[in-house]
């Protein structure tokens, strides 16, 4: 043992944090719950139950060059994305999941004492990344009835932040559709956010399910806008880790200096390119999931103790009435059905159910009906 305590050398910000609680991996769930992995109904992480197109798996299996480092500029993928989405390739950043890009943005902008603006209930990584870099989180909760944004309060918080005694609000995060509520950000709300003196990060992880146009092309008109996208949801590649974003030119210039050279592995690049080549298959799966979402929502609305929230994404948030949401979660879990439960104040009494395959939707609805 050393004569001093090496843990005292650690960045105190890290020491003060509590660990992020990710969803449990399939194999440990299988052991814990006594179900085979293939019999578990995993509806707790908004994954795509169909996975990527078969051609993606074939391309991964037949690729021969995994012993060579990947292209650190991800040129081919960026070219394809640019052509498909009508944005210049020079404005496209690629990451190991959009999570990596979210973390990169926090690290590039935030110093201890700075602030970000979060609109809970929303994706937890925005606030947990801010805490990681010693920044403060200004919370402007969504309206409790329909989870829409309280834009007036957002404007006041950002503008007050400039004159108050805290640091400036540097980043405003808005997921659209929002996780876990499924709420869509309207054009009017978006415009008002973009008028603020802050970087606006629009997180479009679930955009393909919304049936609404992406705002990626708007980045060229707004130099305070970043739009993030992912291959995890619509393309079914959550396990491969591939995300991308459209950044304004001035930010791309800094991003190239900042990013790790080989941040995206070759398997993710092969899979991503192949997924884009087979986009019509991705579209078919997205349509199937959207139909499943309607089936799930209608079924949930028929359960007397559930109040499903309208959703533009591949999941449905439900308020649980007259009984404990935790007990509902645990009851499903005992049957090998996993849904997301939250113990945060704004989501107390809620569960979130991702859209599974048709047979999985039937299983969760039947299990809930049996709890009536
Ligand atoms: C709103 C939102 N943004 C980003 C992510 C992260 O996506 P990725 O798998 O690309 O890191 C998620 C994951 O669930 C999410 O819900």
Short mmCIF file of C-alpha atoms and ligand atoms in Angstrom, two decimals:
data_model
loop_
_atom_site.label_atom_id
_atom_site.label_comp_id
_atom_site.label_asym_id
_atom_site.label_seq_id
_atom_site.Cartn_x
_atom_site.Cartn_y
_atom_site.Cartn_z
CA UNK A 1 0.00 0.00 0.00
CA UNK A 2 1.15 3.58 -0.64
CA UNK A 3 1.90 5.83 2.34
CA UNK A 4 -0.72 8.32 1.20
CA UNK A 5 -4.29 7.95 0.03
CA UNK A 6 -4.19 8.14 -3.79
CA UNK A 7 -7.95 8.62 -3.94
CA UNK A 8 -7.36 12.17 -2.57
CA UNK A 9 -5.81 12.96 -5.96
CA UNK A 10 -9.11 12.39 -7.72
CA UNK A 11 -11.08 15.28 -9.23
CA UNK A 12 -13.48 16.14 -6.34
CA UNK A 13 -16.34 16.68 -8.80
CA UNK A 14 -16.16 13.00 -9.78
CA UNK A 15 -16.01 11.95 -6.13
CA UNK A 16 -19.19 13.83 -5.34
CA UNK A 17 -21.23 12.18 -8.11
CA UNK A 18 -23.45 9.15 -7.87
CA UNK A 19 -23.18 6.55 -10.62
CA UNK A 20 -25.58 6.55 -13.59
CA UNK A 21 -27.90 3.55 -13.37
CA UNK A 22 -28.07 1.93 -16.81
CA UNK A 23 -30.60 -0.76 -17.68
CA UNK A 24 -29.56 -4.28 -16.68
CA UNK A 25 -27.95 -6.49 -19.35
CA UNK A 26 -30.01 -9.34 -20.81
CA UNK A 27 -27.89 -12.22 -19.51
CA UNK A 28 -27.98 -11.10 -15.88
CA UNK A 29 -31.73 -10.46 -16.13
CA UNK A 30 -32.16 -13.93 -17.53
CA UNK A 31 -30.31 -15.47 -14.56
CA UNK A 32 -32.07 -13.28 -12.01
CA UNK A 33 -35.61 -13.76 -13.34
CA UNK A 34 -35.28 -17.38 -14.48
CA UNK A 35 -36.35 -16.78 -18.10
CA UNK A 36 -34.36 -17.65 -21.21
CA UNK A 37 -33.00 -14.49 -22.86
CA UNK A 38 -35.27 -15.06 -25.88
CA UNK A 39 -38.34 -15.33 -23.62
CA UNK A 40 -37.74 -12.01 -21.87
CA UNK A 41 -39.94 -9.17 -23.10
CA UNK A 42 -37.55 -6.26 -22.95
CA UNK A 43 -39.56 -3.04 -23.12
CA UNK A 44 -37.45 -0.91 -20.79
CA UNK A 45 -34.90 0.87 -23.02
CA UNK A 46 -36.75 1.98 -26.19
CA UNK A 47 -34.77 -0.47 -28.30
CA UNK A 48 -35.92 -1.64 -31.71
CA UNK A 49 -37.22 -5.21 -31.21
CA UNK A 50 -36.55 -6.18 -34.84
CA UNK A 51 -32.88 -5.19 -34.95
CA UNK A 52 -31.09 -3.93 -38.06
CA UNK A 53 -31.83 -5.17 -41.62
CA UNK A 54 -30.41 -8.66 -42.31
CA UNK A 55 -28.02 -7.11 -44.85
CA UNK A 56 -26.33 -5.27 -41.95
CA UNK A 57 -25.59 -8.56 -40.18
CA UNK A 58 -24.29 -10.05 -43.43
CA UNK A 59 -22.06 -7.03 -44.11
CA UNK A 60 -20.64 -7.27 -40.58
CA UNK A 61 -19.90 -10.98 -41.03
CA UNK A 62 -18.22 -10.60 -44.40
CA UNK A 63 -16.08 -7.51 -43.69
CA UNK A 64 -12.41 -8.51 -43.79
CA UNK A 65 -10.52 -5.50 -42.45
CA UNK A 66 -11.21 -5.35 -38.72
CA UNK A 67 -7.46 -5.48 -38.04
CA UNK A 68 -7.06 -2.01 -39.61
CA UNK A 69 -7.95 1.19 -37.71
CA UNK A 70 -11.19 2.77 -38.87
CA UNK A 71 -11.34 6.03 -40.86
CA UNK A 72 -11.12 8.60 -38.09
CA UNK A 73 -13.04 11.15 -40.20
CA UNK A 74 -15.84 8.63 -40.98
CA UNK A 75 -15.82 10.09 -44.51
CA UNK A 76 -18.03 7.61 -46.36
CA UNK A 77 -20.69 7.56 -43.69
CA UNK A 78 -20.72 11.36 -43.52
CA UNK A 79 -20.98 11.59 -47.31
CA UNK A 80 -23.97 9.22 -47.35
CA UNK A 81 -25.70 11.01 -44.49
CA UNK A 82 -25.10 14.36 -46.20
CA UNK A 83 -26.62 13.13 -49.47
CA UNK A 84 -29.62 11.58 -47.73
CA UNK A 85 -30.41 14.54 -45.50
CA UNK A 86 -29.43 17.45 -47.72
CA UNK A 87 -26.86 18.88 -45.30
CA UNK A 88 -23.19 19.57 -46.09
CA UNK A 89 -20.93 16.71 -45.11
CA UNK A 90 -18.63 19.28 -43.46
CA UNK A 91 -21.33 19.90 -40.83
CA UNK A 92 -21.75 16.24 -39.82
CA UNK A 93 -20.14 14.88 -36.66
CA UNK A 94 -20.19 11.14 -35.90
CA UNK A 95 -19.96 9.55 -32.47
CA UNK A 96 -20.07 6.26 -30.66
CA UNK A 97 -23.79 6.69 -30.07
CA UNK A 98 -25.34 10.12 -29.71
CA UNK A 99 -24.40 9.72 -26.04
CA UNK A 100 -20.78 10.34 -26.99
CA UNK A 101 -21.68 13.52 -28.86
CA UNK A 102 -23.76 14.70 -25.88
CA UNK A 103 -20.79 14.12 -23.62
CA UNK A 104 -18.42 15.83 -26.10
CA UNK A 105 -20.64 18.91 -26.21
CA UNK A 106 -20.75 19.13 -22.42
CA UNK A 107 -17.00 18.84 -22.17
CA UNK A 108 -16.41 21.39 -24.94
CA UNK A 109 -18.69 24.03 -23.40
CA UNK A 110 -19.01 23.56 -19.66
CA UNK A 111 -16.73 24.84 -16.92
CA UNK A 112 -17.45 24.49 -13.20
CA UNK A 113 -20.14 27.01 -12.26
CA UNK A 114 -21.63 27.23 -15.77
CA UNK A 115 -25.24 26.23 -16.21
CA UNK A 116 -27.32 24.17 -18.55
CA UNK A 117 -31.07 24.30 -18.91
CA UNK A 118 -32.94 21.05 -18.57
CA UNK A 119 -36.68 20.53 -19.07
CA UNK A 120 -37.58 17.50 -16.99
CA UNK A 121 -38.94 14.94 -17.21
CA UNK A 122 -36.43 14.24 -19.97
CA UNK A 123 -33.39 12.17 -20.90
CA UNK A 124 -31.13 11.98 -17.85
CA UNK A 125 -27.81 12.27 -19.67
CA UNK A 126 -28.20 16.04 -20.17
CA UNK A 127 -28.08 16.71 -16.45
CA UNK A 128 -25.70 13.90 -15.53
CA UNK A 129 -23.14 15.11 -18.11
CA UNK A 130 -23.45 18.64 -16.74
CA UNK A 131 -22.75 17.39 -13.22
CA UNK A 132 -19.73 15.51 -14.53
CA UNK A 133 -18.12 18.81 -15.55
CA UNK A 134 -19.14 20.69 -12.42
CA UNK A 135 -21.90 22.65 -14.14
CA UNK A 136 -25.22 23.48 -12.52
CA UNK A 137 -28.53 22.33 -13.88
CA UNK A 138 -31.32 24.90 -14.09
CA UNK A 139 -34.56 22.95 -14.25
CA UNK A 140 -37.67 24.28 -15.95
CA UNK A 141 -40.15 21.42 -15.61
CA UNK A 142 -42.54 20.61 -18.43
CA UNK A 143 -46.23 21.30 -17.80
CA UNK A 144 -47.56 18.44 -15.67
CA UNK A 145 -50.76 17.93 -17.69
CA UNK A 146 -49.38 17.39 -21.22
CA UNK A 147 -45.59 17.65 -20.70
CA UNK A 148 -45.35 20.58 -23.11
CA UNK A 149 -42.57 23.12 -22.63
CA UNK A 150 -43.00 26.12 -20.41
CA UNK A 151 -41.23 28.37 -22.92
CA UNK A 152 -41.84 31.61 -20.98
CA UNK A 153 -40.12 30.11 -17.95
CA UNK A 154 -37.26 28.83 -20.13
CA UNK A 155 -36.77 32.31 -21.60
CA UNK A 156 -36.82 33.89 -18.15
CA UNK A 157 -34.34 31.36 -16.76
CA UNK A 158 -31.86 31.80 -19.61
CA UNK A 159 -32.10 35.58 -19.67
CA UNK A 160 -31.97 35.88 -15.84
CA UNK A 161 -28.96 33.57 -15.87
CA UNK A 162 -27.08 36.21 -17.84
CA UNK A 163 -27.61 38.92 -15.25
CA UNK A 164 -27.93 36.85 -12.05
CA UNK A 165 -25.04 35.83 -9.84
CA UNK A 166 -24.63 32.35 -11.29
CA UNK A 167 -22.74 31.45 -14.44
CA UNK A 168 -24.41 31.76 -17.83
CA UNK A 169 -26.84 29.16 -19.14
CA UNK A 170 -24.73 27.85 -21.99
CA UNK A 171 -26.75 24.93 -23.32
CA UNK A 172 -30.51 24.34 -23.62
CA UNK A 173 -31.45 20.71 -24.30
CA UNK A 174 -34.68 19.66 -25.94
CA UNK A 175 -35.40 16.09 -26.98
CA UNK A 176 -38.04 15.86 -29.70
CA UNK A 177 -39.86 13.55 -29.38
CA UNK A 178 -38.98 13.79 -25.71
CA UNK A 179 -37.93 10.73 -23.73
CA UNK A 180 -39.81 9.57 -21.62
CA UNK A 181 -42.95 11.57 -22.41
CA UNK A 182 -43.06 11.22 -26.23
CA UNK A 183 -43.86 14.94 -26.56
CA UNK A 184 -43.15 16.76 -29.84
CA UNK A 185 -41.48 20.19 -29.86
CA UNK A 186 -43.58 22.52 -32.00
CA UNK A 187 -42.08 24.90 -34.59
CA UNK A 188 -43.16 27.88 -32.49
CA UNK A 189 -41.41 26.51 -29.39
CA UNK A 190 -38.32 25.67 -31.43
CA UNK A 191 -38.09 29.21 -32.85
CA UNK A 192 -38.31 30.73 -29.39
CA UNK A 193 -35.56 28.48 -28.07
CA UNK A 194 -33.37 29.41 -31.03
CA UNK A 195 -33.81 33.11 -30.23
CA UNK A 196 -32.11 32.57 -26.86
CA UNK A 197 -28.44 33.44 -26.31
CA UNK A 198 -27.49 29.79 -25.72
CA UNK A 199 -26.53 26.71 -27.69
CA UNK A 200 -29.72 24.76 -28.42
CA UNK A 201 -29.22 20.99 -28.64
CA UNK A 202 -32.19 19.29 -30.30
CA UNK A 203 -32.01 15.59 -29.62
CA UNK A 204 -33.88 13.74 -32.39
CA UNK A 205 -33.09 10.19 -31.24
CA UNK A 206 -36.71 9.12 -31.96
CA UNK A 207 -37.50 11.38 -34.93
CA UNK A 208 -38.14 8.55 -37.41
CA UNK A 209 -41.14 7.40 -35.35
CA UNK A 210 -42.70 10.85 -35.18
CA UNK A 211 -43.82 11.18 -38.80
CA UNK A 212 -42.53 14.76 -38.65
CA UNK A 213 -39.62 16.31 -40.56
CA UNK A 214 -36.20 16.45 -38.93
CA UNK A 215 -34.72 19.85 -38.22
CA UNK A 216 -31.19 18.88 -39.35
CA UNK A 217 -31.32 21.29 -42.31
CA UNK A 218 -32.09 24.20 -39.96
CA UNK A 219 -28.55 24.13 -38.56
CA UNK A 220 -27.32 25.96 -41.68
CA UNK A 221 -29.62 28.89 -40.75
CA UNK A 222 -28.90 28.99 -37.00
CA UNK A 223 -25.37 29.07 -35.70
CA UNK A 224 -26.57 28.25 -32.16
CA UNK A 225 -28.29 24.99 -33.18
CA UNK A 226 -27.02 21.41 -32.95
CA UNK A 227 -29.24 18.47 -33.97
CA UNK A 228 -28.38 14.96 -32.81
CA UNK A 229 -29.49 11.70 -34.43
CA UNK A 230 -28.84 8.02 -33.76
CA UNK A 231 -28.74 4.60 -35.42
CA UNK A 232 -29.82 3.03 -32.10
CA UNK A 233 -33.57 3.32 -32.47
CA UNK A 234 -34.96 3.29 -36.04
CA UNK A 235 -32.03 1.29 -37.45
CA UNK A 236 -31.96 -1.11 -34.48
CA UNK A 237 -28.24 -0.72 -33.80
CA UNK A 238 -28.20 0.23 -30.09
CA UNK A 239 -25.59 -2.44 -29.35
CA UNK A 240 -23.25 -1.19 -32.07
CA UNK A 241 -23.09 2.43 -30.84
CA UNK A 242 -23.43 4.87 -33.72
CA UNK A 243 -24.81 8.38 -33.56
CA UNK A 244 -24.37 11.55 -35.56
CA UNK A 245 -25.12 15.21 -35.37
CA UNK A 246 -25.29 18.32 -37.48
CA UNK A 247 -23.11 21.06 -36.01
CA UNK A 248 -22.64 24.64 -37.26
CA UNK A 249 -19.34 25.22 -39.11
CA UNK A 250 -17.68 27.15 -36.28
CA UNK A 251 -18.35 24.26 -33.90
CA UNK A 252 -17.17 21.58 -36.35
CA UNK A 253 -13.84 23.37 -36.53
CA UNK A 254 -13.45 22.93 -32.74
CA UNK A 255 -14.92 19.42 -32.75
CA UNK A 256 -12.18 18.11 -35.06
CA UNK A 257 -9.57 19.28 -32.57
CA UNK A 258 -11.44 17.79 -29.68
CA UNK A 259 -12.69 14.38 -30.79
CA UNK A 260 -10.79 11.15 -30.14
CA UNK A 261 -9.30 9.97 -33.45
CA UNK A 262 -10.87 6.49 -33.48
CA UNK A 263 -14.04 7.26 -31.58
CA UNK A 264 -16.23 5.12 -33.85
CA UNK A 265 -15.32 1.49 -34.40
CA UNK A 266 -15.21 -0.16 -37.81
CA UNK A 267 -18.11 -2.55 -37.13
CA UNK A 268 -20.40 0.40 -36.39
CA UNK A 269 -19.28 2.12 -39.61
CA UNK A 270 -19.86 -0.99 -41.76
CA UNK A 271 -23.25 -1.51 -40.16
CA UNK A 272 -24.27 2.14 -40.44
CA UNK A 273 -23.37 2.42 -44.12
CA UNK A 274 -25.20 -0.80 -44.93
CA UNK A 275 -28.24 0.35 -42.97
CA UNK A 276 -28.35 3.56 -45.02
CA UNK A 277 -28.08 1.54 -48.25
CA UNK A 278 -31.13 -0.47 -47.17
CA UNK A 279 -33.20 2.43 -45.92
CA UNK A 280 -36.44 1.09 -47.43
CA UNK A 281 -36.17 -1.90 -45.05
CA UNK A 282 -35.56 0.46 -42.13
CA UNK A 283 -38.66 2.40 -43.16
CA UNK A 284 -40.74 -0.79 -43.18
CA UNK A 285 -39.62 -1.62 -39.65
CA UNK A 286 -40.34 1.95 -38.53
CA UNK A 287 -43.87 1.68 -39.97
CA UNK A 288 -44.36 -1.61 -38.17
CA UNK A 289 -43.23 -0.08 -34.89
CA UNK A 290 -45.53 2.91 -35.43
CA UNK A 291 -48.45 0.53 -35.97
CA UNK A 292 -47.36 -1.34 -32.82
CA UNK A 293 -47.31 1.94 -30.93
CA UNK A 294 -50.96 2.59 -31.83
CA UNK A 295 -51.87 -0.98 -30.80
CA UNK A 296 -50.01 -0.58 -27.50
CA UNK A 297 -51.47 2.86 -26.76
CA UNK A 298 -55.04 1.73 -27.47
CA UNK A 299 -54.58 -1.38 -25.33
CA UNK A 300 -53.13 0.65 -22.45
CA UNK A 301 -55.98 3.15 -22.64
CA UNK A 302 -58.35 0.23 -22.03
CA UNK A 303 -56.68 -0.71 -18.72
CA UNK A 304 -58.59 0.95 -15.89
CA UNK A 305 -55.56 1.79 -13.75
CA UNK A 306 -53.44 3.26 -16.55
CA UNK A 307 -53.51 6.65 -18.17
CA UNK A 308 -51.27 6.57 -21.29
CA UNK A 309 -49.75 9.85 -22.49
CA UNK A 310 -49.98 10.55 -26.28
CA UNK A 311 -46.57 9.80 -27.78
CA UNK A 312 -44.73 10.59 -31.02
CA UNK A 313 -42.11 7.92 -30.31
CA UNK A 314 -41.63 4.15 -29.91
CA UNK A 315 -42.69 4.15 -26.25
CA UNK A 316 -45.64 5.17 -24.13
CA UNK A 317 -45.48 6.80 -20.72
CA UNK A 318 -48.35 5.79 -18.44
CA UNK A 319 -49.56 7.33 -15.23
CA UNK A 320 -50.61 4.57 -12.86
CA UNK A 321 -53.85 5.37 -11.00
CA UNK A 322 -54.96 4.00 -7.64
CA UNK A 323 -52.07 1.59 -7.18
CA UNK A 324 -48.31 1.62 -6.95
CA UNK A 325 -46.37 1.99 -10.21
CA UNK A 326 -43.53 0.07 -8.60
CA UNK A 327 -45.83 -2.87 -7.87
CA UNK A 328 -47.04 -2.86 -11.47
CA UNK A 329 -43.42 -2.83 -12.67
CA UNK A 330 -42.52 -5.67 -10.28
CA UNK A 331 -45.59 -7.71 -11.23
CA UNK A 332 -44.61 -7.53 -14.91
CA UNK A 333 -40.99 -8.25 -14.08
CA UNK A 334 -41.90 -11.50 -12.33
CA UNK A 335 -43.41 -12.57 -15.65
CA UNK A 336 -40.24 -11.68 -17.54
CA UNK A 337 -41.66 -8.40 -18.89
CA UNK A 338 -39.40 -5.41 -18.33
CA UNK A 339 -40.70 -1.86 -18.33
CA UNK A 340 -39.12 1.33 -17.04
CA UNK A 341 -40.05 2.67 -13.62
CA UNK A 342 -38.87 6.04 -12.32
CA UNK A 343 -38.41 7.14 -8.76
CA UNK A 344 -38.00 10.84 -9.62
CA UNK A 345 -40.58 13.30 -8.23
CA UNK A 346 -41.89 14.43 -11.65
CA UNK A 347 -42.44 10.85 -12.78
CA UNK A 348 -43.54 9.28 -9.53
CA UNK A 349 -46.44 6.97 -10.27
CA UNK A 350 -45.38 6.46 -13.91
CA UNK A 351 -44.06 3.58 -15.98
CA UNK A 352 -42.73 3.75 -19.55
CA UNK A 353 -43.35 0.88 -21.95
CA UNK A 354 -41.37 0.58 -25.19
CA UNK A 355 -43.03 -0.78 -28.32
CA UNK A 356 -42.05 -4.41 -28.79
CA UNK A 357 -42.92 -6.95 -31.48
CA UNK A 358 -46.65 -7.64 -31.92
CA UNK A 359 -46.45 -10.81 -29.74
CA UNK A 360 -44.64 -8.85 -27.02
CA UNK A 361 -47.29 -6.12 -27.10
CA UNK A 362 -49.92 -8.83 -26.63
CA UNK A 363 -47.97 -10.28 -23.71
CA UNK A 364 -47.63 -7.01 -21.83
CA UNK A 365 -51.27 -6.07 -22.44
CA UNK A 366 -52.49 -9.49 -21.30
CA UNK A 367 -50.34 -9.31 -18.17
CA UNK A 368 -51.73 -5.85 -17.36
CA UNK A 369 -55.32 -6.97 -18.00
CA UNK A 370 -54.77 -9.81 -15.54
CA UNK A 371 -53.83 -7.23 -12.89
CA UNK A 372 -57.26 -5.54 -13.22
C1 LIG B 1 -33.47 11.15 -25.98
C2 LIG B 1 -32.30 10.26 -26.15
N1 LIG B 1 -31.18 10.77 -26.66
C3 LIG B 1 -30.08 10.01 -26.84
C4 LIG B 1 -30.08 8.68 -26.49
C5 LIG B 1 -28.81 7.90 -26.65
O1 LIG B 1 -28.77 7.29 -27.86
P1 LIG B 1 -27.48 6.52 -28.38
O2 LIG B 1 -27.79 5.08 -28.29
O3 LIG B 1 -27.30 7.01 -29.77
O4 LIG B 1 -26.33 6.91 -27.51
C6 LIG B 1 -31.22 8.09 -25.96
C7 LIG B 1 -31.21 6.68 -25.57
O5 LIG B 1 -32.13 6.10 -25.12
C8 LIG B 1 -32.36 8.91 -25.77
O6 LIG B 1 -33.47 8.42 -25.23
#
